[in-house]
């Protein structure tokens, strides 16, 4: 479940963001968190599972797009689909906006778009029948 960032989550968010290669330096992490707090067009969310906060997703929002700025999942929870779940829930929060990427998040967004296209095609080929 996505939870909007607040000051109580600062250390957790910084820890999760630090898994990104560009966010290793403490000063850079503090600057990144500050941008999400002070800039109204930026939002930071944490992903919560039963065992606690395991992921973070940060976006920049404008009239037409949501640009994925940061996406990080605790290494012990990677390759389980949490990144995809975070994106899907984020898109539900902003249903009329297109997902775009930065240079850093481009590969993930492309993979997500490809998987979504395949899922959509599969639904068209094999529609669910309700009796």
CSV table of C-alpha atoms in Angstrom, one decimal, residues 12-26 28-30 32-33 36 44-46 54-59 68-75 78 83 86 102-108:
chain,number,residue,atom,x,y,z
A,12,UNK,CA,13.2,5.1,6.4
A,13,UNK,CA,12.8,7.1,3.2
A,14,UNK,CA,16.5,8.1,3.2
A,15,UNK,CA,17.5,4.5,3.8
A,16,UNK,CA,15.4,3.3,0.9
A,17,UNK,CA,16.5,6.1,-1.4
A,18,UNK,CA,20.1,5.4,-0.6
A,19,UNK,CA,19.8,2.1,-2.6
A,20,UNK,CA,19.8,4.3,-5.7
A,21,UNK,CA,23.3,4.8,-7.1
A,22,UNK,CA,22.8,8.6,-7.4
A,23,UNK,CA,21.7,8.9,-3.8
A,24,UNK,CA,24.6,7.5,-1.8
A,25,UNK,CA,25.9,10.8,-0.3
A,26,UNK,CA,24.1,12.0,2.9
A,28,UNK,CA,22.4,14.5,-1.7
A,29,UNK,CA,19.8,12.4,0.2
A,30,UNK,CA,18.9,15.4,2.4
A,32,UNK,CA,16.4,15.1,-2.4
A,33,UNK,CA,14.1,14.7,0.6
A,36,UNK,CA,10.0,16.4,-2.1
A,44,UNK,CA,7.2,11.0,-2.3
A,45,UNK,CA,5.4,7.8,-1.3
A,46,UNK,CA,6.5,4.7,0.7
A,54,UNK,CA,9.9,-1.8,1.9
A,55,UNK,CA,9.9,0.6,-1.0
A,56,UNK,CA,9.9,4.3,-2.0
A,57,UNK,CA,8.7,6.0,-5.1
A,58,UNK,CA,9.1,9.7,-5.9
A,59,UNK,CA,7.4,11.6,-8.7
A,68,UNK,CA,9.1,8.8,-12.2
A,69,UNK,CA,12.1,10.4,-10.3
A,70,UNK,CA,12.9,7.6,-7.8
A,71,UNK,CA,12.0,4.0,-7.3
A,72,UNK,CA,13.7,1.8,-4.8
A,73,UNK,CA,12.8,-1.5,-3.1
A,74,UNK,CA,14.7,-3.0,-0.2
A,75,UNK,CA,17.1,-5.6,-1.7
A,78,UNK,CA,13.3,-7.2,-5.0
A,83,UNK,CA,8.0,-1.9,-8.1
A,86,UNK,CA,3.9,0.8,-6.7
A,102,UNK,CA,14.1,10.3,-16.1
A,103,UNK,CA,17.4,8.9,-17.5
A,104,UNK,CA,17.8,6.9,-14.3
A,105,UNK,CA,14.2,5.4,-14.3
A,106,UNK,CA,13.9,4.9,-18.0
A,107,UNK,CA,14.7,1.2,-18.2
A,108,UNK,CA,12.1,0.4,-15.4
